[in-house]
CSV table of C-alpha atoms (C1' of nucleotides) in Angstrom, one decimal:
chain,number,residue,atom,x,y,z
A,1,MET,CA,36.7,-7.3,13.4
A,2,GLY,CA,33.9,-10.0,13.0
A,3,THR,CA,32.3,-7.8,15.7
A,4,PRO,CA,28.4,-8.2,15.5
A,5,LYS,CA,28.0,-4.3,14.2
A,6,ARG,CA,26.0,-5.5,11.7
A,7,LYS,CA,23.7,-3.2,11.0
A,8,GLY,CA,20.2,-4.5,10.4
A,9,GLY,CA,19.0,-0.8,9.3
A,10,THR,CA,15.7,-1.2,10.4
A,11,THR,CA,13.9,2.1,11.7
A,12,ARG,CA,11.0,3.1,14.3
A,13,SER,CA,8.6,3.8,11.4
A,14,SER,CA,9.2,-0.2,10.3
A,15,LEU,CA,9.2,-1.7,13.5
A,16,ILE,CA,5.7,-0.1,14.5
A,17,TYR,CA,4.8,-1.4,11.5
A,18,ASP,CA,5.5,-4.9,11.5
A,19,THR,CA,3.9,-4.8,15.1
A,20,LEU,CA,1.3,-3.1,14.1
A,21,ARG,CA,0.4,-5.1,11.2
A,22,GLN,CA,0.8,-8.5,13.7
A,23,ASP,CA,-1.7,-6.9,15.8
A,24,LEU,CA,-4.1,-6.4,13.3
A,25,VAL,CA,-4.2,-9.4,11.8
A,26,ASN,CA,-5.0,-10.6,15.4
A,27,GLY,CA,-7.4,-8.8,16.0
A,28,ARG,CA,-5.9,-7.2,19.2
A,29,PHE,CA,-8.5,-3.6,17.9
A,30,LYS,CA,-11.6,-4.1,17.8
A,31,ALA,CA,-13.2,-4.1,14.2
A,32,GLY,CA,-14.4,-0.5,13.1
A,33,GLU,CA,-13.4,0.5,15.9
A,34,LYS,CA,-11.1,4.1,15.5
A,35,VAL,CA,-7.8,4.1,16.2
A,36,ALA,CA,-6.4,6.8,18.5
A,37,ILE,CA,-3.0,7.7,17.5
A,38,SER,CA,-2.3,9.2,20.6
A,39,ALA,CA,-3.2,5.7,22.6
A,40,LEU,CA,-0.9,4.1,20.1
A,41,LYS,CA,1.8,6.7,20.5
A,42,GLU,CA,2.0,5.8,24.3
A,43,HIS,CA,1.2,2.0,23.9
A,44,TYR,CA,4.1,1.9,21.8
A,45,GLU,CA,6.1,4.2,23.6
A,46,VAL,CA,6.7,5.8,20.0
A,47,GLY,CA,6.6,9.0,18.6
A,48,LEU,CA,4.1,10.5,16.3
A,49,SER,CA,6.3,10.7,13.0
A,50,PRO,CA,7.3,7.1,12.9
A,51,LEU,CA,3.5,6.3,13.7
A,52,ARG,CA,2.2,8.2,11.3
A,53,GLU,CA,4.0,6.4,8.6
A,54,ALA,CA,3.4,3.4,9.5
A,55,LEU,CA,-0.3,3.5,9.5
A,56,ASN,CA,-0.2,5.3,6.2
A,57,ARG,CA,1.9,2.1,4.8
A,58,LEU,CA,-0.9,-0.4,6.9
A,59,ALA,CA,-3.6,1.9,5.1
A,60,ALA,CA,-1.6,1.3,1.2
A,61,TYR,CA,-1.9,-2.3,2.2
A,62,GLY,CA,-5.7,-2.6,3.4
A,63,LEU,CA,-5.4,-3.4,7.1
A,64,LEU,CA,-6.5,0.2,8.0
A,65,ILE,CA,-8.6,2.9,6.5
A,66,GLN,CA,-7.8,6.4,6.2
A,67,GLU,CA,-9.9,8.9,6.2
A,68,ASN,CA,-9.2,12.8,5.4
A,69,GLN,CA,-9.0,14.6,8.6
A,70,ARG,CA,-10.6,11.9,10.8
A,71,GLY,CA,-7.8,9.8,10.8
A,72,PHE,CA,-8.2,5.9,10.5
A,73,ARG,CA,-10.3,3.5,11.4
A,74,VAL,CA,-9.9,-0.6,12.1
A,75,PRO,CA,-11.8,-2.1,8.5
A,76,GLY,CA,-15.0,-4.1,10.0
A,77,LEU,CA,-15.8,-7.4,9.4
A,78,ASN,CA,-18.4,-8.7,7.6
A,79,ARG,CA,-19.6,-11.9,5.6
A,80,GLU,CA,-19.5,-10.4,1.6
A,81,GLU,CA,-15.7,-8.8,2.6
A,82,LEU,CA,-15.1,-12.3,3.4
A,83,ASP,CA,-16.9,-13.9,0.9
A,84,ASP,CA,-14.8,-11.4,-1.5
A,85,ILE,CA,-11.2,-12.4,0.0
A,86,ALA,CA,-11.9,-16.2,0.2
A,87,GLU,CA,-12.9,-16.2,-3.4
A,88,MET,CA,-9.5,-14.1,-4.6
A,89,ARG,CA,-7.6,-16.3,-2.1
A,90,ARG,CA,-9.1,-19.3,-3.9
A,91,GLU,CA,-8.3,-18.2,-7.5
A,92,LEU,CA,-4.9,-16.4,-6.7
A,93,GLU,CA,-3.4,-19.2,-4.5
A,94,VAL,CA,-4.8,-22.4,-7.2
A,95,MET,CA,-3.0,-20.0,-10.3
A,96,ALA,CA,0.4,-19.7,-8.0
A,97,LEU,CA,0.0,-23.4,-6.9
A,98,LYS,CA,0.3,-24.4,-10.7
A,99,ARG,CA,3.3,-22.4,-11.7
A,100,ALA,CA,4.8,-23.4,-8.2
A,101,ILE,CA,4.4,-27.3,-9.1
A,102,GLU,CA,5.7,-26.7,-12.5
A,103,ARG,CA,8.9,-24.8,-12.1
A,104,GLY,CA,9.5,-25.5,-8.4
A,105,ASN,CA,13.7,-26.9,-8.2
A,106,ALA,CA,14.9,-29.5,-5.8
A,107,GLU,CA,15.6,-26.7,-3.2
A,108,TRP,CA,12.4,-25.8,-3.1
A,109,GLU,CA,11.1,-29.6,-2.5
A,110,SER,CA,13.9,-29.9,0.2
A,111,GLU,CA,12.5,-26.5,2.4
A,112,LEU,CA,8.8,-27.5,1.7
A,113,LEU,CA,9.1,-30.9,3.3
A,114,ALA,CA,11.4,-28.9,6.0
A,115,ALA,CA,8.7,-26.3,6.7
A,116,ALA,CA,5.5,-28.9,6.5
A,117,HIS,CA,8.1,-30.8,9.3
A,118,ARG,CA,8.4,-28.2,11.4
A,119,LEU,CA,4.8,-27.2,11.3
A,120,ARG,CA,3.4,-30.6,12.0
A,121,ARG,CA,5.6,-30.9,14.8
A,122,ALA,CA,4.7,-27.4,16.0
A,123,ASP,CA,1.3,-28.8,16.0
A,124,GLU,CA,1.9,-31.9,17.6
A,125,THR,CA,3.5,-30.6,20.6
A,126,SER,CA,1.2,-28.1,21.1
A,127,GLN,CA,3.1,-25.2,20.6
A,128,PRO,CA,2.0,-21.5,21.8
A,129,VAL,CA,0.0,-20.5,19.5
A,130,GLU,CA,1.6,-17.8,17.6
A,131,GLU,CA,4.0,-20.2,16.7
A,132,TRP,CA,2.2,-22.1,14.8
A,133,GLU,CA,0.7,-19.3,13.2
A,134,GLN,CA,3.9,-18.0,11.8
A,135,LEU,CA,4.8,-21.8,10.7
A,136,HIS,CA,1.7,-21.7,8.8
A,137,GLY,CA,1.8,-18.5,7.3
A,138,LYS,CA,5.5,-20.2,6.1
A,139,PHE,CA,4.7,-23.1,4.6
A,140,HIS,CA,2.2,-21.1,2.3
A,141,ARG,CA,4.3,-19.0,1.5
A,142,THR,CA,6.8,-21.7,0.5
A,143,LEU,CA,4.2,-23.7,-1.1
A,144,LEU,CA,3.6,-21.0,-3.8
A,145,ALA,CA,7.1,-18.8,-3.4
A,146,PRO,CA,8.3,-20.5,-6.8
A,147,CYS,CA,5.0,-19.1,-8.7
A,148,GLY,CA,7.4,-17.0,-10.7
A,149,SER,CA,5.2,-13.8,-10.0
A,150,ALA,CA,6.2,-11.7,-7.9
A,151,TRP,CA,3.0,-9.6,-7.9
A,152,LEU,CA,0.8,-12.7,-7.5
A,153,LEU,CA,2.9,-13.4,-4.5
A,154,ARG,CA,2.2,-9.3,-3.0
A,155,PHE,CA,-1.7,-10.2,-3.7
A,156,ILE,CA,-1.4,-13.4,-2.1
A,157,GLU,CA,0.0,-12.6,0.6
A,158,GLN,CA,-2.0,-9.0,1.2
A,159,LEU,CA,-5.5,-11.5,1.1
A,160,TYR,CA,-3.7,-14.3,3.6
A,161,ASP,CA,-3.4,-11.2,6.1
A,162,GLN,CA,-7.1,-10.1,5.2
A,163,PHE,CA,-8.9,-14.1,5.6
A,164,ASP,CA,-6.3,-14.3,8.5
A,165,ARG,CA,-8.2,-11.1,11.0
A,166,TYR,CA,-11.1,-13.5,10.4
A,167,ARG,CA,-10.4,-17.1,10.5
A,168,ARG,CA,-8.1,-16.0,13.9
A,169,LEU,CA,-10.9,-14.3,15.6
A,170,ALA,CA,-13.5,-16.9,14.7
A,171,PRO,CA,-14.0,-20.4,17.7
A,172,PRO,CA,-11.6,-23.4,17.5
A,173,ALA,CA,-12.8,-26.0,15.4
A,174,PRO,CA,-10.7,-28.8,16.4
A,175,GLN,CA,-12.1,-31.6,14.6
A,176,MET,CA,-11.8,-29.4,10.9
A,177,ARG,CA,-8.3,-27.5,12.4
A,178,GLU,CA,-7.2,-31.0,12.1
A,179,HIS,CA,-8.6,-32.3,9.0
A,180,LEU,CA,-6.7,-28.8,7.4
A,181,ASN,CA,-3.6,-30.3,8.9
A,182,ARG,CA,-3.6,-33.1,7.4
A,183,GLN,CA,-4.2,-31.4,4.1
A,184,HIS,CA,-1.1,-29.5,4.4
A,185,ASP,CA,0.8,-32.7,4.1
A,186,GLN,CA,-1.5,-34.2,1.6
A,187,LEU,CA,-0.3,-30.7,-0.4
A,188,VAL,CA,3.0,-31.6,-0.3
A,189,THR,CA,2.8,-35.0,-1.5
A,190,LEU,CA,0.8,-33.5,-4.5
A,191,ALA,CA,3.4,-30.9,-5.1
A,192,LEU,CA,6.5,-32.9,-4.8
A,193,ALA,CA,4.5,-35.6,-7.4
A,194,GLY,CA,3.9,-32.7,-9.7
A,195,LYS,CA,0.2,-33.6,-10.0
A,196,VAL,CA,-1.0,-30.1,-10.9
A,197,THR,CA,-4.7,-30.7,-11.0
A,198,GLU,CA,-5.0,-32.7,-8.3
A,199,ALA,CA,-3.3,-30.3,-5.9
A,200,GLN,CA,-5.4,-27.5,-7.1
A,201,GLU,CA,-8.2,-29.2,-6.4
A,202,LEU,CA,-6.9,-29.7,-2.5
A,203,MET,CA,-6.3,-26.3,-2.5
A,204,GLU,CA,-9.6,-25.3,-3.6
A,205,ASP,CA,-10.8,-27.4,-0.6
A,206,HIS,CA,-8.6,-26.3,1.9
A,207,ILE,CA,-9.2,-22.9,1.7
A,208,HIS,CA,-13.0,-23.2,1.2
A,209,ARG,CA,-13.1,-25.4,4.9
A,210,SER,CA,-10.9,-22.6,6.2
A,211,TYR,CA,-13.4,-20.3,5.1
A,212,LEU,CA,-16.1,-22.3,7.0
A,213,VAL,CA,-13.8,-21.7,10.0
A,214,ALA,CA,-13.2,-17.7,9.7
A,215,LEU,CA,-17.2,-17.7,8.6
A,216,GLY,CA,-17.6,-18.1,12.4
A,217,ALA,CA,-15.4,-14.9,13.0
A,218,CYS,CA,-18.8,-12.9,11.4
A,219,GLN,CA,-21.9,-13.4,13.3
B,1,MET,CA,-27.5,26.9,0.2
B,2,GLY,CA,-26.6,25.8,-3.0
B,3,THR,CA,-23.2,27.4,-2.3
B,4,PRO,CA,-20.3,25.7,-2.9
B,5,LYS,CA,-18.8,25.3,0.5
B,6,ARG,CA,-18.6,21.7,-0.5
B,7,LYS,CA,-16.2,20.3,2.2
B,8,GLY,CA,-13.5,18.7,-0.1
B,9,GLY,CA,-12.2,16.6,3.0
B,10,THR,CA,-9.0,17.0,1.8
B,11,THR,CA,-5.0,16.9,2.9
B,12,ARG,CA,-1.9,18.1,1.7
B,13,SER,CA,-0.6,14.2,2.0
B,14,SER,CA,-3.3,13.0,-0.2
B,15,LEU,CA,-3.5,16.2,-2.4
B,16,ILE,CA,0.4,15.2,-3.0
B,17,TYR,CA,0.0,11.8,-2.9
B,18,ASP,CA,-2.0,11.9,-5.9
B,19,THR,CA,0.3,14.1,-7.7
B,20,LEU,CA,3.2,12.1,-7.1
B,21,ARG,CA,1.6,8.8,-8.1
B,22,GLN,CA,0.2,10.8,-11.7
B,23,ASP,CA,3.9,12.0,-11.8
B,24,LEU,CA,5.1,8.7,-11.2
B,25,VAL,CA,2.8,6.5,-13.3
B,26,ASN,CA,4.0,9.0,-16.2
B,27,GLY,CA,7.5,9.0,-15.8
B,28,ARG,CA,8.7,12.1,-14.3
B,29,PHE,CA,11.4,10.2,-12.5
B,30,LYS,CA,13.7,8.1,-14.1
B,31,ALA,CA,13.4,4.8,-13.0
B,32,GLY,CA,16.3,3.5,-10.6
B,33,GLU,CA,16.8,6.8,-9.5
B,34,LYS,CA,16.9,7.3,-5.9
B,35,VAL,CA,14.5,9.9,-4.7
B,36,ALA,CA,15.3,13.2,-3.3
B,37,ILE,CA,13.0,13.9,-0.7
B,38,SER,CA,14.2,17.4,-0.3
B,39,ALA,CA,13.9,17.8,-4.1
B,40,LEU,CA,10.5,17.1,-4.3
B,41,LYS,CA,10.1,19.4,-0.7
B,42,GLU,CA,11.0,22.5,-2.7
B,43,HIS,CA,9.6,21.4,-5.9
B,44,TYR,CA,6.2,20.8,-4.9
B,45,GLU,CA,6.2,23.2,-1.7
B,46,VAL,CA,5.5,20.7,0.2
B,47,GLY,CA,6.0,19.7,4.3
B,48,LEU,CA,8.4,16.7,4.6
B,49,SER,CA,6.0,15.3,7.2
B,50,PRO,CA,2.9,14.9,4.3
B,51,LEU,CA,5.4,14.5,1.9
B,52,ARG,CA,6.7,11.9,3.2
B,53,GLU,CA,3.6,9.8,4.1
B,54,ALA,CA,2.7,10.0,0.9
B,55,LEU,CA,6.2,8.3,0.1
B,56,ASN,CA,5.4,5.5,2.7
B,57,ARG,CA,1.6,5.4,0.6
B,58,LEU,CA,3.4,5.3,-2.6
B,59,ALA,CA,5.6,2.3,-1.6
B,60,ALA,CA,3.0,0.4,0.3
B,61,TYR,CA,1.7,0.6,-3.6
B,62,GLY,CA,4.6,-0.5,-5.0
B,63,LEU,CA,5.3,2.8,-7.1
B,64,LEU,CA,8.1,3.4,-5.0
B,65,ILE,CA,10.9,1.0,-3.1
B,66,GLN,CA,11.4,2.0,0.8
B,67,GLU,CA,15.0,1.3,1.8
B,68,ASN,CA,15.0,1.9,5.4
B,69,GLN,CA,17.7,4.0,5.9
B,70,ARG,CA,18.1,4.9,2.9
B,71,GLY,CA,15.0,6.3,1.5
B,72,PHE,CA,13.2,5.8,-1.6
B,73,ARG,CA,14.4,5.0,-4.7
B,74,VAL,CA,11.7,4.6,-8.2
B,75,PRO,CA,11.6,1.1,-9.3
B,76,GLY,CA,14.0,-0.1,-12.2
B,77,LEU,CA,11.8,-0.4,-15.4
B,78,ASN,CA,12.7,-3.9,-17.5
B,79,ARG,CA,11.1,-6.5,-19.2
B,80,GLU,CA,10.9,-9.3,-16.5
B,81,GLU,CA,8.6,-7.1,-14.6
B,82,LEU,CA,6.7,-5.9,-17.6
B,83,ASP,CA,6.3,-9.1,-18.1
B,84,ASP,CA,4.7,-10.3,-14.9
B,85,ILE,CA,2.4,-6.9,-14.7
B,86,ALA,CA,1.2,-8.0,-18.0
B,87,GLU,CA,0.2,-11.3,-17.4
B,88,MET,CA,-1.5,-10.7,-14.1
B,89,ARG,CA,-2.8,-7.6,-15.9
B,90,ARG,CA,-4.6,-10.5,-18.3
B,91,GLU,CA,-5.5,-12.8,-15.7
B,92,LEU,CA,-7.3,-10.8,-13.6
B,93,GLU,CA,-8.6,-8.3,-16.1
B,94,VAL,CA,-10.3,-12.2,-18.2
B,95,MET,CA,-11.6,-13.1,-14.7
B,96,ALA,CA,-13.2,-9.4,-13.6
B,97,LEU,CA,-15.1,-8.9,-17.6
B,98,LYS,CA,-16.8,-12.7,-17.0
B,99,ARG,CA,-17.8,-11.1,-13.5
B,100,ALA,CA,-18.8,-7.8,-14.8
B,101,ILE,CA,-20.8,-8.6,-18.0
B,102,GLU,CA,-22.7,-11.6,-15.6
B,103,ARG,CA,-23.5,-8.8,-12.9
B,104,GLY,CA,-23.6,-5.9,-14.5
B,105,ASN,CA,-27.0,-4.2,-15.1
B,106,ALA,CA,-29.0,-1.6,-17.3
B,107,GLU,CA,-27.2,1.7,-15.6
B,108,TRP,CA,-23.7,-0.2,-15.8
B,109,GLU,CA,-24.7,-0.6,-20.1
B,110,SER,CA,-25.3,3.6,-20.3
B,111,GLU,CA,-21.9,4.8,-18.4
B,112,LEU,CA,-20.5,2.2,-20.8
B,113,LEU,CA,-21.3,3.5,-23.7
B,114,ALA,CA,-20.4,6.7,-22.0
B,115,ALA,CA,-17.1,6.6,-21.0
B,116,ALA,CA,-16.5,4.4,-24.5
B,117,HIS,CA,-18.2,7.5,-26.3
B,118,ARG,CA,-15.8,9.9,-24.7
B,119,LEU,CA,-13.0,8.1,-24.9
B,120,ARG,CA,-13.7,7.9,-29.3
B,121,ARG,CA,-14.5,11.5,-28.9
B,122,ALA,CA,-11.5,12.6,-27.5
B,123,ASP,CA,-9.3,10.5,-29.8
B,124,GLU,CA,-10.8,11.3,-32.7
B,125,THR,CA,-10.2,15.3,-31.9
B,126,SER,CA,-7.0,14.7,-30.4
B,127,GLN,CA,-7.1,16.1,-27.3
B,128,PRO,CA,-4.6,16.8,-25.2
B,129,VAL,CA,-2.3,13.1,-23.8
B,130,GLU,CA,-3.2,13.8,-20.3
B,131,GLU,CA,-7.0,14.0,-21.5
B,132,TRP,CA,-7.3,11.2,-23.4
B,133,GLU,CA,-5.6,9.0,-20.5
B,134,GLN,CA,-7.4,10.1,-18.1
B,135,LEU,CA,-10.9,8.9,-20.1
B,136,HIS,CA,-8.9,5.8,-21.1
B,137,GLY,CA,-8.4,4.7,-17.6
B,138,LYS,CA,-11.8,5.9,-16.8
B,139,PHE,CA,-13.5,3.2,-19.7
B,140,HIS,CA,-11.1,0.4,-18.3
B,141,ARG,CA,-12.9,0.6,-14.7
B,142,THR,CA,-15.8,1.7,-15.8
B,143,LEU,CA,-15.9,-1.8,-18.3
B,144,LEU,CA,-14.7,-4.0,-15.2
B,145,ALA,CA,-16.7,-2.0,-12.3
B,146,PRO,CA,-19.8,-4.5,-11.6
B,147,CYS,CA,-17.7,-7.3,-11.2
B,148,GLY,CA,-18.2,-7.8,-7.8
B,149,SER,CA,-14.9,-8.0,-6.3
B,150,ALA,CA,-13.4,-5.1,-4.2
B,151,TRP,CA,-9.9,-6.9,-4.3
B,152,LEU,CA,-10.2,-7.8,-7.5
B,153,LEU,CA,-10.7,-4.1,-8.7
B,154,ARG,CA,-8.3,-3.2,-6.6
B,155,PHE,CA,-5.4,-5.6,-7.6
B,156,ILE,CA,-6.2,-4.7,-10.9
B,157,GLU,CA,-5.9,-0.5,-10.5
B,158,GLN,CA,-3.0,-1.4,-9.4
B,159,LEU,CA,-1.1,-3.3,-12.1
B,160,TYR,CA,-3.0,-0.9,-14.7
B,161,ASP,CA,-0.8,1.7,-13.1
B,162,GLN,CA,2.2,-0.3,-12.9
B,163,PHE,CA,1.5,-1.2,-17.0
B,164,ASP,CA,1.1,2.3,-18.0
B,165,ARG,CA,4.5,3.4,-16.3
B,166,TYR,CA,5.8,1.2,-19.0
B,167,ARG,CA,3.3,2.1,-21.7
B,168,ARG,CA,3.7,5.9,-21.3
B,169,LEU,CA,7.4,5.3,-21.7
B,170,ALA,CA,6.9,3.4,-25.0
B,171,PRO,CA,7.5,5.3,-28.2
B,172,PRO,CA,4.1,5.7,-30.4
B,173,ALA,CA,3.1,3.0,-32.6
B,174,PRO,CA,0.4,5.1,-34.2
B,175,GLN,CA,-1.1,1.5,-36.1
B,176,MET,CA,-1.7,0.0,-33.0
B,177,ARG,CA,-3.1,2.8,-31.0
B,178,GLU,CA,-5.5,2.8,-33.9
B,179,HIS,CA,-6.2,-1.0,-33.6
B,180,LEU,CA,-6.4,-0.7,-29.7
B,181,ASN,CA,-9.0,2.1,-29.9
B,182,ARG,CA,-11.3,-0.1,-32.4
B,183,GLN,CA,-10.6,-3.1,-29.9
B,184,HIS,CA,-12.7,-0.7,-26.7
B,185,ASP,CA,-15.8,-0.3,-29.3
B,186,GLN,CA,-15.8,-3.8,-29.9
B,187,LEU,CA,-15.4,-4.5,-26.1
B,188,VAL,CA,-18.7,-2.4,-25.8
B,189,THR,CA,-20.3,-4.3,-28.0
B,190,LEU,CA,-19.2,-7.5,-27.0
B,191,ALA,CA,-20.5,-7.2,-23.1
B,192,LEU,CA,-23.4,-5.4,-23.6
B,193,ALA,CA,-24.6,-8.5,-26.0
B,194,GLY,CA,-23.4,-11.1,-22.7
B,195,LYS,CA,-20.5,-13.0,-25.1
B,196,VAL,CA,-18.5,-13.5,-22.0
B,197,THR,CA,-16.0,-16.1,-23.8
B,198,GLU,CA,-15.9,-13.3,-26.9
B,199,ALA,CA,-15.2,-10.9,-24.8
B,200,GLN,CA,-12.5,-12.2,-22.6
B,201,GLU,CA,-10.8,-13.6,-26.1
B,202,LEU,CA,-11.1,-10.0,-27.2
B,203,MET,CA,-9.8,-8.9,-23.5
B,204,GLU,CA,-6.0,-10.7,-23.9
B,205,ASP,CA,-5.6,-9.6,-27.7
B,206,HIS,CA,-6.2,-6.0,-26.1
B,207,ILE,CA,-3.8,-6.7,-22.9
B,208,HIS,CA,-1.3,-8.4,-25.4
B,209,ARG,CA,-1.0,-5.8,-27.9
B,210,SER,CA,-1.0,-3.0,-25.1
B,211,TYR,CA,1.9,-5.0,-24.4
B,212,LEU,CA,4.0,-5.2,-27.5
B,213,VAL,CA,3.7,-1.8,-27.1
B,214,ALA,CA,4.9,-1.2,-24.2
B,215,LEU,CA,8.0,-3.4,-24.3
B,216,GLY,CA,9.3,-0.7,-26.0
B,217,ALA,CA,10.1,1.5,-23.0
B,218,CYS,CA,12.8,-1.7,-21.8
B,219,GLN,CA,15.1,-0.8,-24.3
C,1,DG,C1',49.1,6.1,-6.3
C,2,DT,C1',46.4,3.1,-3.5
C,3,DC,C1',44.3,1.4,0.5
C,4,DG,C1',42.2,2.1,4.7
C,5,DA,C1',40.8,4.9,8.5
C,6,DA,C1',39.0,9.0,10.4
C,7,DA,C1',36.8,13.5,10.2
C,8,DA,C1',33.4,16.1,7.3
C,9,DT,C1',29.0,16.4,4.3
C,10,DA,C1',24.6,15.4,3.1
C,11,DT,C1',20.7,12.6,3.8
C,12,DA,C1',17.4,10.2,6.3
C,13,DA,C1',14.6,9.7,10.4
C,14,DT,C1',12.5,11.6,14.7
C,15,DC,C1',11.1,15.1,17.9
C,16,DG,C1',8.4,18.4,20.4
C,17,DA,C1',5.5,22.2,19.2
C,18,DT,C1',1.8,24.6,16.3
C,19,DT,C1',-1.8,24.9,13.3
C,20,DT,C1',-5.7,23.1,11.8
C,21,DT,C1',-10.0,20.3,11.6
C,22,DT,C1',-13.6,18.1,13.4
C,23,DT,C1',-16.4,16.5,17.3
C,24,DG,C1',-19.7,17.1,21.2
C,25,DA,C1',-22.0,20.1,24.8
C,26,DA,C1',-24.5,23.6,25.2
C,27,DT,C1',-26.9,27.7,23.5
C,28,DC,C1',-30.4,30.6,21.3
C,29,DC,C1',-33.9,31.2,18.8
C,30,DG,C1',-38.5,29.9,16.3
D,1,DC,C1',-39.5,20.6,22.1
D,2,DG,C1',-36.8,20.9,17.4
D,3,DG,C1',-33.3,22.1,14.8
D,4,DA,C1',-29.6,25.1,14.3
D,5,DT,C1',-25.7,27.6,16.0
D,6,DT,C1',-21.9,29.2,18.5
D,7,DC,C1',-18.2,27.4,21.3
D,8,DA,C1',-14.7,24.5,24.0
D,9,DA,C1',-12.5,20.5,23.9
D,10,DA,C1',-10.2,16.7,21.3
D,11,DA,C1',-8.0,14.4,17.7
D,12,DA,C1',-5.5,15.4,13.0
D,13,DA,C1',-2.3,17.4,10.5
D,14,DT,C1',1.8,20.1,10.0
D,15,DC,C1',5.7,22.5,10.7
D,16,DG,C1',10.6,23.3,12.3
D,17,DA,C1',14.7,21.8,14.0
D,18,DT,C1',17.4,18.2,16.0
D,19,DT,C1',19.3,13.4,15.8
D,20,DA,C1',20.3,9.2,13.9
D,21,DT,C1',23.0,7.5,9.5
D,22,DA,C1',24.6,7.1,5.2
D,23,DT,C1',28.1,9.0,2.1
D,24,DT,C1',31.5,11.3,0.6
D,25,DT,C1',36.1,13.7,1.2
D,26,DT,C1',40.7,13.8,3.4
D,27,DC,C1',44.8,12.5,4.6
D,28,DG,C1',48.1,9.3,6.1
D,29,DA,C1',51.0,5.6,5.6
D,30,DC,C1',52.5,1.9,2.7
DNA sequence: GTCGAAAATATAATCGATTTTTTGAATCCG
DNA sequence: CGGATTCAAAAAATCGATTATATTTTCGAC
């Protein structure tokens, strides 16, 4: 019958992968630190096999560093790496934005407006930070989604995670944050109006300002 | 002493990863096919744990598709995907080439000449194809190596592998191949002369011609 | 014959234990 | 003392077996 016997088709490996990815991006592990596998095992109450599979995936994704025979380490935080990440994010997101604006359809416009609205509301009602982060990521993904390139989106997602490791660790900058929030709405306006160049310039500025905030994590 | 007691620090997991990566890029698995884990286990004479870790890495890298509770599949080959891969490769390699030319030093110039020479020689003496492929990859990596962005190089490497899945499967096109080989030397000349724009244009053409060859794998 | 349910089989995922390698401390010459 | 060497403890990697899930087959009712 209509029983919720719906199988999500999930696996311990994937669950722990998602959890660890979140925790790594959120800076819950000290940068540069060695990963104590058996401690994780205890902490997350998970077996060794699924845990190791998740760690292997995370290393291939770039959120961990794998060293043969000596396990996994959390990547360090340093300015040069952040420069690289921010620069690549800028290049790729600007590229994707152009394509998204040119290819986005009416359905996309609605979703984009909705995502921006939810983000704005979460900010005004000062929701828990994790809630806001979720909606923020969702907004940026929605904005670029119709760019037409699965690989481009994949790389951008990866860079976004890398970038967020720094940004979430940086000290709060309320004024800048407010400015960044306003830019989200401006991005929507320009995107819906089809103003490619202006939207691209705004995106550059948006990422640059975020970069300035994220820099605070490097000292 | 000079004893070859050099510790490679390798692991079964990494060995099987490298082997599988090679075999996947070389098209030794049918596209779209489900991966029979226990068959691989036998074939490569490896245990289940290291094998699964390697498969997880390959899925995160994009050479396999992981589906919870139903194992791994080899990605299919289709034109749209190839278009995406080639287009991204073009964008990113052109970007990297500019930076590499601007930042490459004398040491790089020597290595680039050497890599081009080895590639040319392998072609003239008709070495085994695997030898040539190795040197070809090495040449392209050397060309872009000093671009200064680890992430850019990482993405390019990934796309190169994806692209090669198609190219190596495509029927031979000796005439085009010869033209592509000449372009390698021209790329070196332009790069060493610091002619950024011309080198970029040549790179675009090079990737486009390779794309035309690779298209042959789609029918 | 065919559709659907239920048992049987095959495969994926996970566990617990073992082996291998690294790390860190203690020891031994020079 | 300093530097290498050995040994013990810790950690990583791997194995063999078990459990859970998907897939195939069988079987009975229509």
